[in-house]
Amino acid sequence: MTKNIAILVIAVLALISCQKAIEVDLPEVDQDYVVEGRIELGTPPIVILSETQGYFDEASVESVFGTFVHGATINMSTSNGDTFPLTEICSSSIPDSLLDDVSALTGIPAGSLGAFDYCVYTSFDPDALGEENVYYHLDIDIDGQQLKSSTKIPWAVPLDSTWFEVEGDLDSLGFVWAYLTDPDTVGNYYRWYAQRINVYDYSYPDYEPDVYGQMKDPFPIAPFGSIVDDKFFNGLTFDFAYSRGEIGNLEGPDDEGPEEGYFKSGDTVVIKFCSTTRENFLYIRALENQAATAGSPFASPGNLPFNIEGGIGIWAGYAPAYDTLICE
């Protein structure tokens, strides 16, 4: 026994003596400009302009919001021959009474707009609202560096009908279903959003007190798998279903537990079904794939496809068609 203990002690000392601090010199990260822009049918353009951060850079609220690029010159021109300069506006200058409207337009929660200083570029010209079958060209100048991109708002394709269906033997929880007739032309791309516009009430005692009277979803939410192309259903009429999406860490009281992912009887749902472009389809599909595999040791890292010349990111066109459904 004494001999075995002595051998163990010697082995431990040997391991300790072999330890050595290893310092890795990480390369400097090349700074790229990132464009996150969109223009929808009937709404003004929205462009968020920022810089990339290194993977091992400090991560904090200050560092993230410090990546916004201010003072850029951005012009949007159209295939109709019009040109619109975009103006930078930050949420700190927006009255609280307008935060809900800005949230619906940008997809940024109103609470976040009030707590942090988001900055976007947009146009207040009513003629700059998105139109179907029009190309939109983006020209950005940042201290002499040029970024360019183009996108198109395609023709909107409305859903034939929508309905709510309880799933299996569940009492009141289910999915939203729809019929779609896809045009007989290859190359249509669609993205699904849904927003519950009814409010939380006192009939659910487990809900947080501060959500009573609030709309369940502050803006339309796209679930995973929200974007598709018509490669396998070109020209067909068919039905399909979607689960309910969530806003990440800004979850409501029914986003955990048995109601997660389901719509429920009594919900009033606004369905936003968008036609979009191939470039945006590839970008969103890759983004969702990366998000779905985050943290997996077997996931393959990769860069997102983009359509920004001189930078990275996406400039996307959307043509939404809306339906309102009461889940019964």
Coordinates of C-alpha atoms in Angstrom, one line a residue:
M1 CA 0.0 0.0 0.0
T2 CA 2.8 2.4 0.9
K3 CA 4.6 1.6 -2.3
N4 CA 1.5 2.3 -4.4
I5 CA 0.9 5.7 -2.6
A6 CA 4.5 6.7 -3.3
I7 CA 4.1 5.9 -7.0
L8 CA 0.9 7.9 -7.2
V9 CA 2.5 10.9 -5.5
I10 CA 5.4 10.8 -7.9
A11 CA 3.0 10.6 -10.9
V12 CA 1.1 13.6 -9.7
L13 CA 4.2 15.6 -9.2
A14 CA 5.4 14.7 -12.6
L15 CA 2.2 15.9 -14.2
I16 CA 2.3 19.1 -12.3
S17 CA 5.9 19.8 -13.3
C18 CA 4.9 19.3 -17.0
Q19 CA 2.3 22.1 -16.9
K20 CA 3.1 25.1 -19.1
A21 CA 1.3 28.2 -19.9
I22 CA 0.4 28.4 -23.6
E23 CA -0.2 31.8 -25.1
V24 CA -1.8 32.0 -28.5
D25 CA -1.4 35.2 -30.6
L26 CA -4.7 35.8 -32.2
P27 CA -4.6 37.5 -35.6
E28 CA -6.2 41.0 -36.0
V29 CA -9.7 40.8 -37.4
D30 CA -10.3 42.6 -40.7
Q31 CA -13.0 45.2 -40.3
D32 CA -15.9 44.8 -42.7
Y33 CA -19.0 46.9 -43.0
V34 CA -22.3 45.0 -42.4
V35 CA -25.5 46.0 -44.1
E36 CA -28.9 44.7 -42.8
G37 CA -31.5 46.3 -45.0
R38 CA -35.0 45.7 -46.3
I39 CA -37.7 47.4 -48.2
E40 CA -41.3 46.0 -48.1
L41 CA -44.3 46.7 -50.2
G42 CA -45.9 49.8 -48.8
T43 CA -43.2 50.6 -46.2
P44 CA -40.1 52.8 -46.3
P45 CA -36.6 51.3 -46.5
I46 CA -34.8 50.4 -43.3
V47 CA -31.0 50.0 -43.3
I48 CA -28.9 49.2 -40.3
L49 CA -25.2 49.8 -40.8
S50 CA -22.5 48.4 -38.5
E51 CA -18.9 47.0 -38.4
T52 CA -17.8 43.5 -37.7
Q53 CA -16.4 42.4 -34.4
G54 CA -13.8 39.8 -33.7
Y55 CA -14.9 36.4 -32.2
F56 CA -12.8 37.0 -29.1
D57 CA -13.4 40.7 -28.8
E58 CA -15.1 42.0 -25.6
A59 CA -18.8 41.3 -25.7
S60 CA -20.9 43.9 -23.9
V61 CA -23.9 46.1 -24.6
E62 CA -21.5 49.0 -25.1
S63 CA -19.3 47.1 -27.5
V64 CA -22.3 45.9 -29.6
F65 CA -24.0 49.3 -29.9
G66 CA -20.6 50.8 -30.5
T67 CA -20.5 49.0 -33.9
F68 CA -23.2 51.2 -35.4
V69 CA -21.8 53.3 -38.2
H70 CA -22.9 56.9 -38.1
G71 CA -22.7 59.7 -40.6
A72 CA -22.8 57.5 -43.8
T73 CA -24.2 58.8 -47.0
I74 CA -26.9 56.4 -48.3
N75 CA -29.0 56.8 -51.4
M76 CA -31.7 54.5 -52.7
S77 CA -32.5 54.7 -56.4
T78 CA -35.2 52.7 -58.2
S79 CA -35.8 51.2 -61.7
N80 CA -38.5 53.9 -62.1
G81 CA -35.7 56.6 -62.1
D82 CA -36.3 58.0 -58.6
T83 CA -33.5 58.6 -56.0
F84 CA -34.1 59.0 -52.3
P85 CA -31.5 60.0 -49.7
L86 CA -31.7 58.0 -46.5
T87 CA -31.6 59.8 -43.2
E88 CA -30.0 58.4 -40.0
I89 CA -32.4 58.3 -37.0
C90 CA -31.7 56.8 -33.6
S91 CA -34.3 55.5 -31.1
S92 CA -33.1 57.9 -28.4
S93 CA -34.7 60.7 -30.4
I94 CA -38.0 58.9 -30.9
P95 CA -40.9 59.8 -28.6
D96 CA -42.1 57.0 -26.4
S97 CA -45.5 57.2 -27.9
L98 CA -44.1 56.2 -31.3
L99 CA -42.0 53.3 -30.1
D100 CA -44.7 50.7 -30.8
D101 CA -45.1 51.9 -34.4
V102 CA -41.3 51.9 -34.9
S103 CA -41.1 48.4 -33.4
A104 CA -43.7 47.1 -35.9
L105 CA -41.7 48.6 -38.8
T106 CA -38.2 47.5 -37.7
G107 CA -39.0 44.2 -35.9
I108 CA -37.0 45.5 -32.8
P109 CA -39.0 45.2 -29.5
A110 CA -40.3 48.5 -28.3
G111 CA -38.7 47.8 -24.9
S112 CA -35.3 47.4 -26.5
L113 CA -35.8 50.6 -28.5
G114 CA -36.5 52.5 -25.3
A115 CA -33.6 50.9 -23.4
F116 CA -30.9 51.0 -26.1
D117 CA -29.9 53.5 -28.8
Y118 CA -30.7 51.7 -32.1
C119 CA -29.7 53.7 -35.2
V120 CA -31.2 53.1 -38.7
Y121 CA -31.2 54.8 -42.0
T122 CA -34.6 55.4 -43.6
S123 CA -36.6 57.9 -45.8
F124 CA -39.6 59.9 -44.8
D125 CA -40.5 60.6 -48.4
P126 CA -43.9 59.0 -49.1
D127 CA -42.7 58.3 -52.7
A128 CA -40.0 56.0 -51.2
L129 CA -42.5 53.4 -50.1
G130 CA -41.9 49.9 -51.6
E131 CA -43.7 49.0 -54.9
E132 CA -44.2 45.6 -56.6
N133 CA -42.0 44.6 -59.5
V134 CA -39.6 47.5 -58.9
Y135 CA -35.8 47.2 -58.4
Y136 CA -34.1 49.1 -55.6
H137 CA -30.4 50.0 -55.7
L138 CA -28.5 51.0 -52.6
D139 CA -25.4 53.2 -52.7
I140 CA -23.5 53.7 -49.5
D141 CA -20.5 56.0 -48.9
I142 CA -18.6 55.6 -45.6
D143 CA -15.6 58.0 -45.6
G144 CA -14.9 57.3 -49.2
Q145 CA -15.5 53.6 -49.1
Q146 CA -18.3 52.5 -51.5
L147 CA -20.9 49.7 -50.8
K148 CA -23.5 48.8 -53.4
S149 CA -26.4 46.4 -53.6
S150 CA -29.6 45.8 -55.5
T151 CA -32.9 43.9 -54.7
K152 CA -36.4 43.7 -56.1
I153 CA -39.8 43.6 -54.6
P154 CA -41.5 40.7 -56.5
W155 CA -45.3 40.4 -57.0
A156 CA -47.1 39.4 -53.9
V157 CA -48.7 35.9 -53.8
P158 CA -51.6 35.8 -51.4
L159 CA -52.7 32.6 -49.6
D160 CA -55.9 31.0 -50.8
S161 CA -57.2 30.4 -47.3
T162 CA -56.1 29.9 -43.7
W163 CA -57.4 28.0 -40.7
F164 CA -56.6 26.8 -37.2
E165 CA -56.4 23.1 -36.4
V166 CA -55.9 21.5 -33.0
E167 CA -53.0 19.1 -33.0
G168 CA -53.8 15.5 -32.2
D169 CA -55.6 15.0 -28.9
L170 CA -54.6 18.4 -27.4
D171 CA -57.5 20.3 -25.9
S172 CA -56.9 23.8 -27.4
L173 CA -53.4 23.9 -28.8
G174 CA -52.5 23.6 -32.5
F175 CA -51.0 25.0 -35.7
V176 CA -52.1 27.5 -38.3
W177 CA -52.7 25.9 -41.7
A178 CA -52.9 27.5 -45.2
Y179 CA -53.6 26.7 -48.8
L180 CA -51.2 28.2 -51.4
T181 CA -51.4 28.1 -55.2
D182 CA -47.9 28.7 -56.4
P183 CA -47.6 30.4 -59.8
D184 CA -46.5 28.2 -62.7
T185 CA -43.0 29.9 -62.9
V186 CA -40.0 28.4 -61.3
G187 CA -38.2 30.7 -58.9
N188 CA -40.7 31.9 -56.3
Y189 CA -39.5 32.4 -52.8
Y190 CA -41.7 32.8 -49.7
R191 CA -41.3 33.7 -46.0
W192 CA -43.9 33.2 -43.3
Y193 CA -44.5 35.4 -40.3
A194 CA -47.4 35.4 -37.8
Q195 CA -48.4 37.8 -35.0
R196 CA -50.9 37.2 -32.2
I197 CA -52.6 40.5 -31.7
N198 CA -54.9 39.5 -28.8
V199 CA -53.8 40.5 -25.3
Y200 CA -52.8 38.5 -22.2
D201 CA -55.6 38.5 -19.5
Y202 CA -56.2 37.5 -15.9
S203 CA -57.6 34.1 -16.7
Y204 CA -54.1 32.6 -16.6
P205 CA -52.8 33.0 -13.1
D206 CA -49.3 31.8 -13.9
Y207 CA -48.7 34.8 -16.2
E208 CA -46.4 37.6 -15.1
P209 CA -48.4 40.6 -13.8
D210 CA -46.6 43.1 -16.1
V211 CA -47.9 41.4 -19.3
Y212 CA -51.6 41.7 -18.5
G213 CA -53.2 43.8 -21.3
Q214 CA -50.2 43.6 -23.6
M215 CA -50.4 42.2 -27.1
K216 CA -49.0 38.7 -27.1
D217 CA -46.6 39.4 -30.0
P218 CA -45.3 42.9 -30.5
F219 CA -44.6 42.3 -34.2
P220 CA -44.8 39.5 -36.8
I221 CA -42.4 36.6 -35.9
A222 CA -40.8 34.2 -38.3
P223 CA -40.4 30.6 -36.9
F224 CA -37.5 28.4 -37.8
G225 CA -37.9 27.1 -41.4
S226 CA -39.8 30.3 -42.3
I227 CA -38.3 30.6 -45.8
V228 CA -38.9 28.2 -48.7
D229 CA -38.6 28.1 -52.5
D230 CA -40.9 26.4 -55.0
K231 CA -38.4 23.9 -56.3
F232 CA -40.6 21.0 -55.2
F233 CA -44.1 22.5 -55.6
N234 CA -43.9 24.8 -58.6
G235 CA -47.4 25.5 -60.0
L236 CA -49.1 23.3 -57.4
T237 CA -52.0 24.0 -54.9
F238 CA -51.3 22.4 -51.6
D239 CA -51.8 22.9 -47.8
F240 CA -49.1 23.3 -45.1
A241 CA -48.8 24.3 -41.5
Y242 CA -46.5 26.3 -39.3
S243 CA -45.8 26.3 -35.6
R244 CA -45.6 29.5 -33.6
G245 CA -42.3 31.4 -33.6
E246 CA -40.6 33.1 -30.6
I247 CA -38.4 36.2 -30.1
G248 CA -35.4 34.4 -28.6
N249 CA -34.7 35.6 -25.1
L250 CA -37.7 38.0 -25.1
E251 CA -40.2 35.3 -24.4
G252 CA -43.7 35.6 -23.2
P253 CA -45.3 33.5 -20.4
D254 CA -46.5 30.8 -22.8
D255 CA -43.2 30.4 -24.6
E256 CA -42.1 27.7 -22.1
G257 CA -43.9 24.5 -21.1
P258 CA -46.8 22.8 -22.9
E259 CA -47.9 25.8 -24.9
E260 CA -44.5 26.5 -26.5
G261 CA -44.6 26.5 -30.3
Y262 CA -48.4 26.3 -30.4
F263 CA -51.2 28.7 -31.2
K264 CA -54.3 28.3 -29.0
S265 CA -58.0 28.6 -29.3
G266 CA -59.0 32.3 -28.8
D267 CA -55.8 33.7 -30.4
T268 CA -56.3 36.3 -33.2
V269 CA -53.4 35.8 -35.6
V270 CA -52.3 38.2 -38.4
I271 CA -50.4 36.1 -41.0
K272 CA -47.8 37.9 -43.0
F273 CA -46.9 35.8 -46.1
C274 CA -44.1 37.4 -48.1
S275 CA -42.7 36.9 -51.5
T276 CA -39.0 37.6 -51.7
T277 CA -35.9 37.1 -53.8
R278 CA -33.4 34.2 -54.3
E279 CA -30.6 36.1 -52.6
N280 CA -32.6 36.7 -49.5
F281 CA -33.8 33.0 -49.5
L282 CA -30.2 31.8 -49.5
Y283 CA -29.2 34.3 -46.8
I284 CA -32.1 33.5 -44.4
R285 CA -31.8 29.7 -45.0
A286 CA -28.1 29.8 -44.1
L287 CA -28.8 32.0 -41.1
E288 CA -31.5 29.6 -39.8
N289 CA -29.2 26.6 -40.3
Q290 CA -26.4 28.3 -38.4
A291 CA -28.8 29.2 -35.6
A292 CA -30.2 25.7 -35.4
T293 CA -26.7 24.1 -35.1
A294 CA -25.2 26.7 -32.7
G295 CA -23.2 25.0 -29.9
S296 CA -23.0 21.6 -31.8
P297 CA -19.4 20.3 -31.9
F298 CA -20.3 18.6 -35.2
A299 CA -21.6 21.8 -36.9
S300 CA -19.7 23.2 -39.9
P301 CA -18.8 26.9 -39.6
G302 CA -19.5 29.0 -42.6
N303 CA -20.0 32.5 -43.9
L304 CA -23.5 33.6 -44.8
P305 CA -24.1 34.3 -48.5
F306 CA -24.6 38.0 -49.1
N307 CA -25.5 40.5 -51.8
I308 CA -23.5 43.5 -50.7
E309 CA -20.6 44.7 -53.0
G310 CA -17.8 46.1 -50.8
G311 CA -19.2 44.7 -47.6
I312 CA -21.3 41.9 -46.1
G313 CA -24.9 41.5 -45.2
I314 CA -28.2 41.6 -47.1
W315 CA -30.4 44.1 -48.8
A316 CA -33.8 42.4 -49.2
G317 CA -37.1 43.1 -50.9
Y318 CA -40.4 41.7 -49.5
A319 CA -43.9 41.7 -50.9
P320 CA -46.3 40.7 -48.0
A321 CA -49.9 39.6 -48.3
Y322 CA -51.9 39.6 -45.1
D323 CA -54.6 37.4 -43.6
T324 CA -56.3 37.7 -40.2
L325 CA -57.4 34.4 -38.5
I326 CA -59.3 33.8 -35.3
C327 CA -58.3 30.4 -33.9
E328 CA -61.5 28.5 -33.3

